């Protein structure tokens, strides 16, 4: 009788790549008992068959769908700035800025849960944050100079969209601290509220680090089952109502012509000309409304494969590269043309930027710019012990 407990596959499937070697033992179980002699084999009870190897995990299309929807809103928001004097552009701008970057930070927190459990992911702190940050800073400084502006390069003070790379670097560096806390979310919210009493500089993106901290920590403590809770019919109906009300509120606020500083999640109470109690109130209401919109968007985005799921795997390229055409368009005055100052103009700008996001998320774009955005610096790191 053949002892199935000692039978193991001769080779692993080709789909198991280098990144999967850490849990290869789980997919291809090898008996841990000592060697059995022939007599012991005959006396043994009927052996249990070896369990089937677990399938290799596939990417979750849901998260890729979320990422693409959010990244498409980034160039739209930036391109609307020259026409914020119109109610339609201002209303759409407020609606977008209420949730798009907070939700992006929340998803980043969720994807950082196991960040420190992998050497490859830890190496990315340099590969996909520090090196691209420096390259993009220099690149945008050169572009501004080519457009006639004065040369300006301050690495510690990120320019424009580059703040996200630096803030995410420090959020991920702080991950072990939050994971050891008993009540990380209340602590993060308290830090967010009381940070408004200090005028935190933009050096190293510290203003955004504290301003968006609750969203990263909330994402950090979320589990897959929390996303499943949002996949209910009544929650989807409520979510649609929430976003509809948010749109109406954005249109109302746009007509009041109030300051937009609270929606950037970086300004102090003094910067916004608010008293201490008004600052706490505004930041509290903004946090509640933003979280409601974030969860509403998560509930409504499709769960399965869509035409843009694959595009959502390359959102970093759209984020870092969209500033080039947008900056050129702003400098040349293309976004301030009279026919763009109105609802139809807002729709035209939105459509053009959505198309730009699609192009920048294509695999061809990654092929051209991968050496800058995702450099391979394996020579920089020590090999893990025992490898």
mmCIF file with all atom_site columns, C-alpha atoms in Angstrom, residues 180-293:
data_model
loop_
_atom_site.group_PDB
_atom_site.id
_atom_site.type_symbol
_atom_site.label_atom_id
_atom_site.label_alt_id
_atom_site.label_comp_id
_atom_site.label_asym_id
_atom_site.label_entity_id
_atom_site.label_seq_id
_atom_site.pdbx_PDB_ins_code
_atom_site.Cartn_x
_atom_site.Cartn_y
_atom_site.Cartn_z
_atom_site.occupancy
_atom_site.B_iso_or_equiv
_atom_site.pdbx_formal_charge
_atom_site.auth_seq_id
_atom_site.auth_comp_id
_atom_site.auth_asym_id
_atom_site.auth_atom_id
_atom_site.pdbx_PDB_model_num
ATOM 1   C CA . UNK A 1 180 ? 1.161   47.839 18.870 1.00 0.00 ? 180 UNK A CA 1
ATOM 2   C CA . UNK A 1 181 ? -1.435  50.269 20.211 1.00 0.00 ? 181 UNK A CA 1
ATOM 3   C CA . UNK A 1 182 ? -4.666  49.113 21.834 1.00 0.00 ? 182 UNK A CA 1
ATOM 4   C CA . UNK A 1 183 ? -6.717  52.014 20.483 1.00 0.00 ? 183 UNK A CA 1
ATOM 5   C CA . UNK A 1 184 ? -4.870  53.352 17.433 1.00 0.00 ? 184 UNK A CA 1
ATOM 6   C CA . UNK A 1 185 ? -7.850  55.032 15.714 1.00 0.00 ? 185 UNK A CA 1
ATOM 7   C CA . UNK A 1 186 ? -8.910  57.253 18.678 1.00 0.00 ? 186 UNK A CA 1
ATOM 8   C CA . UNK A 1 187 ? -5.274  58.235 19.211 1.00 0.00 ? 187 UNK A CA 1
ATOM 9   C CA . UNK A 1 188 ? -4.843  59.127 15.523 1.00 0.00 ? 188 UNK A CA 1
ATOM 10  C CA . UNK A 1 189 ? -8.060  61.189 15.554 1.00 0.00 ? 189 UNK A CA 1
ATOM 11  C CA . UNK A 1 190 ? -6.914  63.045 18.683 1.00 0.00 ? 190 UNK A CA 1
ATOM 12  C CA . UNK A 1 191 ? -3.571  63.851 17.018 1.00 0.00 ? 191 UNK A CA 1
ATOM 13  C CA . UNK A 1 192 ? -5.425  65.033 13.898 1.00 0.00 ? 192 UNK A CA 1
ATOM 14  C CA . UNK A 1 193 ? -7.685  67.349 15.921 1.00 0.00 ? 193 UNK A CA 1
ATOM 15  C CA . UNK A 1 194 ? -5.012  68.866 18.125 1.00 0.00 ? 194 UNK A CA 1
ATOM 16  C CA . UNK A 1 195 ? -2.535  69.270 15.268 1.00 0.00 ? 195 UNK A CA 1
ATOM 17  C CA . UNK A 1 196 ? -4.710  72.204 14.226 1.00 0.00 ? 196 UNK A CA 1
ATOM 18  C CA . UNK A 1 197 ? -3.399  74.190 17.188 1.00 0.00 ? 197 UNK A CA 1
ATOM 19  C CA . UNK A 1 198 ? 0.108   74.184 15.713 1.00 0.00 ? 198 UNK A CA 1
ATOM 20  C CA . UNK A 1 199 ? 1.279   75.706 12.461 1.00 0.00 ? 199 UNK A CA 1
ATOM 21  C CA . UNK A 1 200 ? 3.062   72.646 11.120 1.00 0.00 ? 200 UNK A CA 1
ATOM 22  C CA . UNK A 1 201 ? 5.361   73.353 8.197  1.00 0.00 ? 201 UNK A CA 1
ATOM 23  C CA . UNK A 1 202 ? 5.199   71.510 4.908  1.00 0.00 ? 202 UNK A CA 1
ATOM 24  C CA . UNK A 1 203 ? 8.757   70.229 5.275  1.00 0.00 ? 203 UNK A CA 1
ATOM 25  C CA . UNK A 1 204 ? 8.836   66.448 4.771  1.00 0.00 ? 204 UNK A CA 1
ATOM 26  C CA . UNK A 1 205 ? 5.036   66.627 4.237  1.00 0.00 ? 205 UNK A CA 1
ATOM 27  C CA . UNK A 1 206 ? 4.481   66.799 7.993  1.00 0.00 ? 206 UNK A CA 1
ATOM 28  C CA . UNK A 1 207 ? 1.379   68.970 7.565  1.00 0.00 ? 207 UNK A CA 1
ATOM 29  C CA . UNK A 1 208 ? -0.286  66.294 5.419  1.00 0.00 ? 208 UNK A CA 1
ATOM 30  C CA . UNK A 1 209 ? 1.126   63.519 7.608  1.00 0.00 ? 209 UNK A CA 1
ATOM 31  C CA . UNK A 1 210 ? -0.880  64.765 10.591 1.00 0.00 ? 210 UNK A CA 1
ATOM 32  C CA . UNK A 1 211 ? -3.827  66.073 8.579  1.00 0.00 ? 211 UNK A CA 1
ATOM 33  C CA . UNK A 1 212 ? -4.586  62.715 6.932  1.00 0.00 ? 212 UNK A CA 1
ATOM 34  C CA . UNK A 1 213 ? -3.262  60.451 9.685  1.00 0.00 ? 213 UNK A CA 1
ATOM 35  C CA . UNK A 1 214 ? -6.683  59.090 10.824 1.00 0.00 ? 214 UNK A CA 1
ATOM 36  C CA . UNK A 1 215 ? -7.426  57.756 7.363  1.00 0.00 ? 215 UNK A CA 1
ATOM 37  C CA . UNK A 1 216 ? -4.153  55.838 7.155  1.00 0.00 ? 216 UNK A CA 1
ATOM 38  C CA . UNK A 1 217 ? -4.633  54.327 10.616 1.00 0.00 ? 217 UNK A CA 1
ATOM 39  C CA . UNK A 1 218 ? -8.273  53.396 9.882  1.00 0.00 ? 218 UNK A CA 1
ATOM 40  C CA . UNK A 1 219 ? -7.102  51.601 6.744  1.00 0.00 ? 219 UNK A CA 1
ATOM 41  C CA . UNK A 1 220 ? -4.368  49.933 8.773  1.00 0.00 ? 220 UNK A CA 1
ATOM 42  C CA . UNK A 1 221 ? -6.853  48.332 11.196 1.00 0.00 ? 221 UNK A CA 1
ATOM 43  C CA . UNK A 1 222 ? -9.411  47.366 8.537  1.00 0.00 ? 222 UNK A CA 1
ATOM 44  C CA . UNK A 1 223 ? -9.833  43.719 7.596  1.00 0.00 ? 223 UNK A CA 1
ATOM 45  C CA . UNK A 1 224 ? -11.314 42.103 4.445  1.00 0.00 ? 224 UNK A CA 1
ATOM 46  C CA . UNK A 1 225 ? -14.567 41.402 6.282  1.00 0.00 ? 225 UNK A CA 1
ATOM 47  C CA . UNK A 1 226 ? -15.081 45.139 6.795  1.00 0.00 ? 226 UNK A CA 1
ATOM 48  C CA . UNK A 1 227 ? -15.209 45.605 3.025  1.00 0.00 ? 227 UNK A CA 1
ATOM 49  C CA . UNK A 1 228 ? -17.677 42.727 2.799  1.00 0.00 ? 228 UNK A CA 1
ATOM 50  C CA . UNK A 1 229 ? -19.997 44.505 5.225  1.00 0.00 ? 229 UNK A CA 1
ATOM 51  C CA . UNK A 1 230 ? -20.310 47.297 2.671  1.00 0.00 ? 230 UNK A CA 1
ATOM 52  C CA . UNK A 1 231 ? -21.454 44.854 -0.015 1.00 0.00 ? 231 UNK A CA 1
ATOM 53  C CA . UNK A 1 232 ? -25.111 44.881 1.031  1.00 0.00 ? 232 UNK A CA 1
ATOM 54  C CA . UNK A 1 233 ? -28.034 46.231 -0.928 1.00 0.00 ? 233 UNK A CA 1
ATOM 55  C CA . UNK A 1 234 ? -29.348 48.574 1.758  1.00 0.00 ? 234 UNK A CA 1
ATOM 56  C CA . UNK A 1 235 ? -25.864 49.967 2.375  1.00 0.00 ? 235 UNK A CA 1
ATOM 57  C CA . UNK A 1 236 ? -25.463 50.660 -1.330 1.00 0.00 ? 236 UNK A CA 1
ATOM 58  C CA . UNK A 1 237 ? -28.771 52.537 -1.347 1.00 0.00 ? 237 UNK A CA 1
ATOM 59  C CA . UNK A 1 238 ? -27.734 54.590 1.678  1.00 0.00 ? 238 UNK A CA 1
ATOM 60  C CA . UNK A 1 239 ? -24.338 55.226 0.064  1.00 0.00 ? 239 UNK A CA 1
ATOM 61  C CA . UNK A 1 240 ? -25.953 56.587 -3.089 1.00 0.00 ? 240 UNK A CA 1
ATOM 62  C CA . UNK A 1 241 ? -28.038 58.945 -0.940 1.00 0.00 ? 241 UNK A CA 1
ATOM 63  C CA . UNK A 1 242 ? -24.919 60.030 0.985  1.00 0.00 ? 242 UNK A CA 1
ATOM 64  C CA . UNK A 1 243 ? -23.045 60.934 -2.212 1.00 0.00 ? 243 UNK A CA 1
ATOM 65  C CA . UNK A 1 244 ? -26.093 62.718 -3.613 1.00 0.00 ? 244 UNK A CA 1
ATOM 66  C CA . UNK A 1 245 ? -26.368 64.805 -0.445 1.00 0.00 ? 245 UNK A CA 1
ATOM 67  C CA . UNK A 1 246 ? -22.634 65.476 -0.578 1.00 0.00 ? 246 UNK A CA 1
ATOM 68  C CA . UNK A 1 247 ? -23.009 66.764 -4.135 1.00 0.00 ? 247 UNK A CA 1
ATOM 69  C CA . UNK A 1 248 ? -25.815 69.109 -3.088 1.00 0.00 ? 248 UNK A CA 1
ATOM 70  C CA . UNK A 1 249 ? -23.765 70.307 -0.106 1.00 0.00 ? 249 UNK A CA 1
ATOM 71  C CA . UNK A 1 250 ? -20.732 70.913 -2.367 1.00 0.00 ? 250 UNK A CA 1
ATOM 72  C CA . UNK A 1 251 ? -22.846 73.020 -4.728 1.00 0.00 ? 251 UNK A CA 1
ATOM 73  C CA . UNK A 1 252 ? -24.186 75.019 -1.765 1.00 0.00 ? 252 UNK A CA 1
ATOM 74  C CA . UNK A 1 253 ? -20.708 75.625 -0.311 1.00 0.00 ? 253 UNK A CA 1
ATOM 75  C CA . UNK A 1 254 ? -19.431 76.616 -3.770 1.00 0.00 ? 254 UNK A CA 1
ATOM 76  C CA . UNK A 1 255 ? -21.996 79.397 -3.989 1.00 0.00 ? 255 UNK A CA 1
ATOM 77  C CA . UNK A 1 256 ? -20.922 80.762 -0.592 1.00 0.00 ? 256 UNK A CA 1
ATOM 78  C CA . UNK A 1 257 ? -17.389 81.294 -1.940 1.00 0.00 ? 257 UNK A CA 1
ATOM 79  C CA . UNK A 1 258 ? -15.799 80.115 1.319  1.00 0.00 ? 258 UNK A CA 1
ATOM 80  C CA . UNK A 1 259 ? -12.131 79.244 1.728  1.00 0.00 ? 259 UNK A CA 1
ATOM 81  C CA . UNK A 1 260 ? -11.074 75.843 0.406  1.00 0.00 ? 260 UNK A CA 1
ATOM 82  C CA . UNK A 1 261 ? -8.295  75.362 2.951  1.00 0.00 ? 261 UNK A CA 1
ATOM 83  C CA . UNK A 1 262 ? -10.143 72.825 5.162  1.00 0.00 ? 262 UNK A CA 1
ATOM 84  C CA . UNK A 1 263 ? -10.413 70.401 2.235  1.00 0.00 ? 263 UNK A CA 1
ATOM 85  C CA . UNK A 1 264 ? -6.637  70.164 1.905  1.00 0.00 ? 264 UNK A CA 1
ATOM 86  C CA . UNK A 1 265 ? -6.247  68.562 5.361  1.00 0.00 ? 265 UNK A CA 1
ATOM 87  C CA . UNK A 1 266 ? -3.045  70.428 6.132  1.00 0.00 ? 266 UNK A CA 1
ATOM 88  C CA . UNK A 1 267 ? -3.829  73.912 7.454  1.00 0.00 ? 267 UNK A CA 1
ATOM 89  C CA . UNK A 1 268 ? -3.845  75.008 11.092 1.00 0.00 ? 268 UNK A CA 1
ATOM 90  C CA . UNK A 1 269 ? -6.720  76.816 12.782 1.00 0.00 ? 269 UNK A CA 1
ATOM 91  C CA . UNK A 1 270 ? -4.747  80.060 12.540 1.00 0.00 ? 270 UNK A CA 1
ATOM 92  C CA . UNK A 1 271 ? -4.201  79.582 8.792  1.00 0.00 ? 271 UNK A CA 1
ATOM 93  C CA . UNK A 1 272 ? -7.966  79.217 8.350  1.00 0.00 ? 272 UNK A CA 1
ATOM 94  C CA . UNK A 1 273 ? -8.747  82.178 10.651 1.00 0.00 ? 273 UNK A CA 1
ATOM 95  C CA . UNK A 1 274 ? -10.661 79.935 13.047 1.00 0.00 ? 274 UNK A CA 1
ATOM 96  C CA . UNK A 1 275 ? -10.822 80.068 16.824 1.00 0.00 ? 275 UNK A CA 1
ATOM 97  C CA . UNK A 1 276 ? -9.780  76.992 18.762 1.00 0.00 ? 276 UNK A CA 1
ATOM 98  C CA . UNK A 1 277 ? -13.338 75.751 19.284 1.00 0.00 ? 277 UNK A CA 1
ATOM 99  C CA . UNK A 1 278 ? -14.383 76.550 15.721 1.00 0.00 ? 278 UNK A CA 1
ATOM 100 C CA . UNK A 1 279 ? -11.279 74.787 14.426 1.00 0.00 ? 279 UNK A CA 1
ATOM 101 C CA . UNK A 1 280 ? -12.109 71.662 16.408 1.00 0.00 ? 280 UNK A CA 1
ATOM 102 C CA . UNK A 1 281 ? -15.703 71.809 15.180 1.00 0.00 ? 281 UNK A CA 1
ATOM 103 C CA . UNK A 1 282 ? -14.776 72.238 11.518 1.00 0.00 ? 282 UNK A CA 1
ATOM 104 C CA . UNK A 1 283 ? -12.172 69.448 11.624 1.00 0.00 ? 283 UNK A CA 1
ATOM 105 C CA . UNK A 1 284 ? -14.591 67.104 13.437 1.00 0.00 ? 284 UNK A CA 1
ATOM 106 C CA . UNK A 1 285 ? -17.452 67.700 10.996 1.00 0.00 ? 285 UNK A CA 1
ATOM 107 C CA . UNK A 1 286 ? -15.083 67.392 8.044  1.00 0.00 ? 286 UNK A CA 1
ATOM 108 C CA . UNK A 1 287 ? -13.727 64.082 9.373  1.00 0.00 ? 287 UNK A CA 1
ATOM 109 C CA . UNK A 1 288 ? -17.228 62.635 9.821  1.00 0.00 ? 288 UNK A CA 1
ATOM 110 C CA . UNK A 1 289 ? -18.441 63.770 6.388  1.00 0.00 ? 289 UNK A CA 1
ATOM 111 C CA . UNK A 1 290 ? -15.280 62.564 4.667  1.00 0.00 ? 290 UNK A CA 1
ATOM 112 C CA . UNK A 1 291 ? -15.460 59.128 6.289  1.00 0.00 ? 291 UNK A CA 1
ATOM 113 C CA . UNK A 1 292 ? -19.115 58.832 5.271  1.00 0.00 ? 292 UNK A CA 1
ATOM 114 C CA . UNK A 1 293 ? -18.198 59.641 1.663  1.00 0.00 ? 293 UNK A CA 1
#
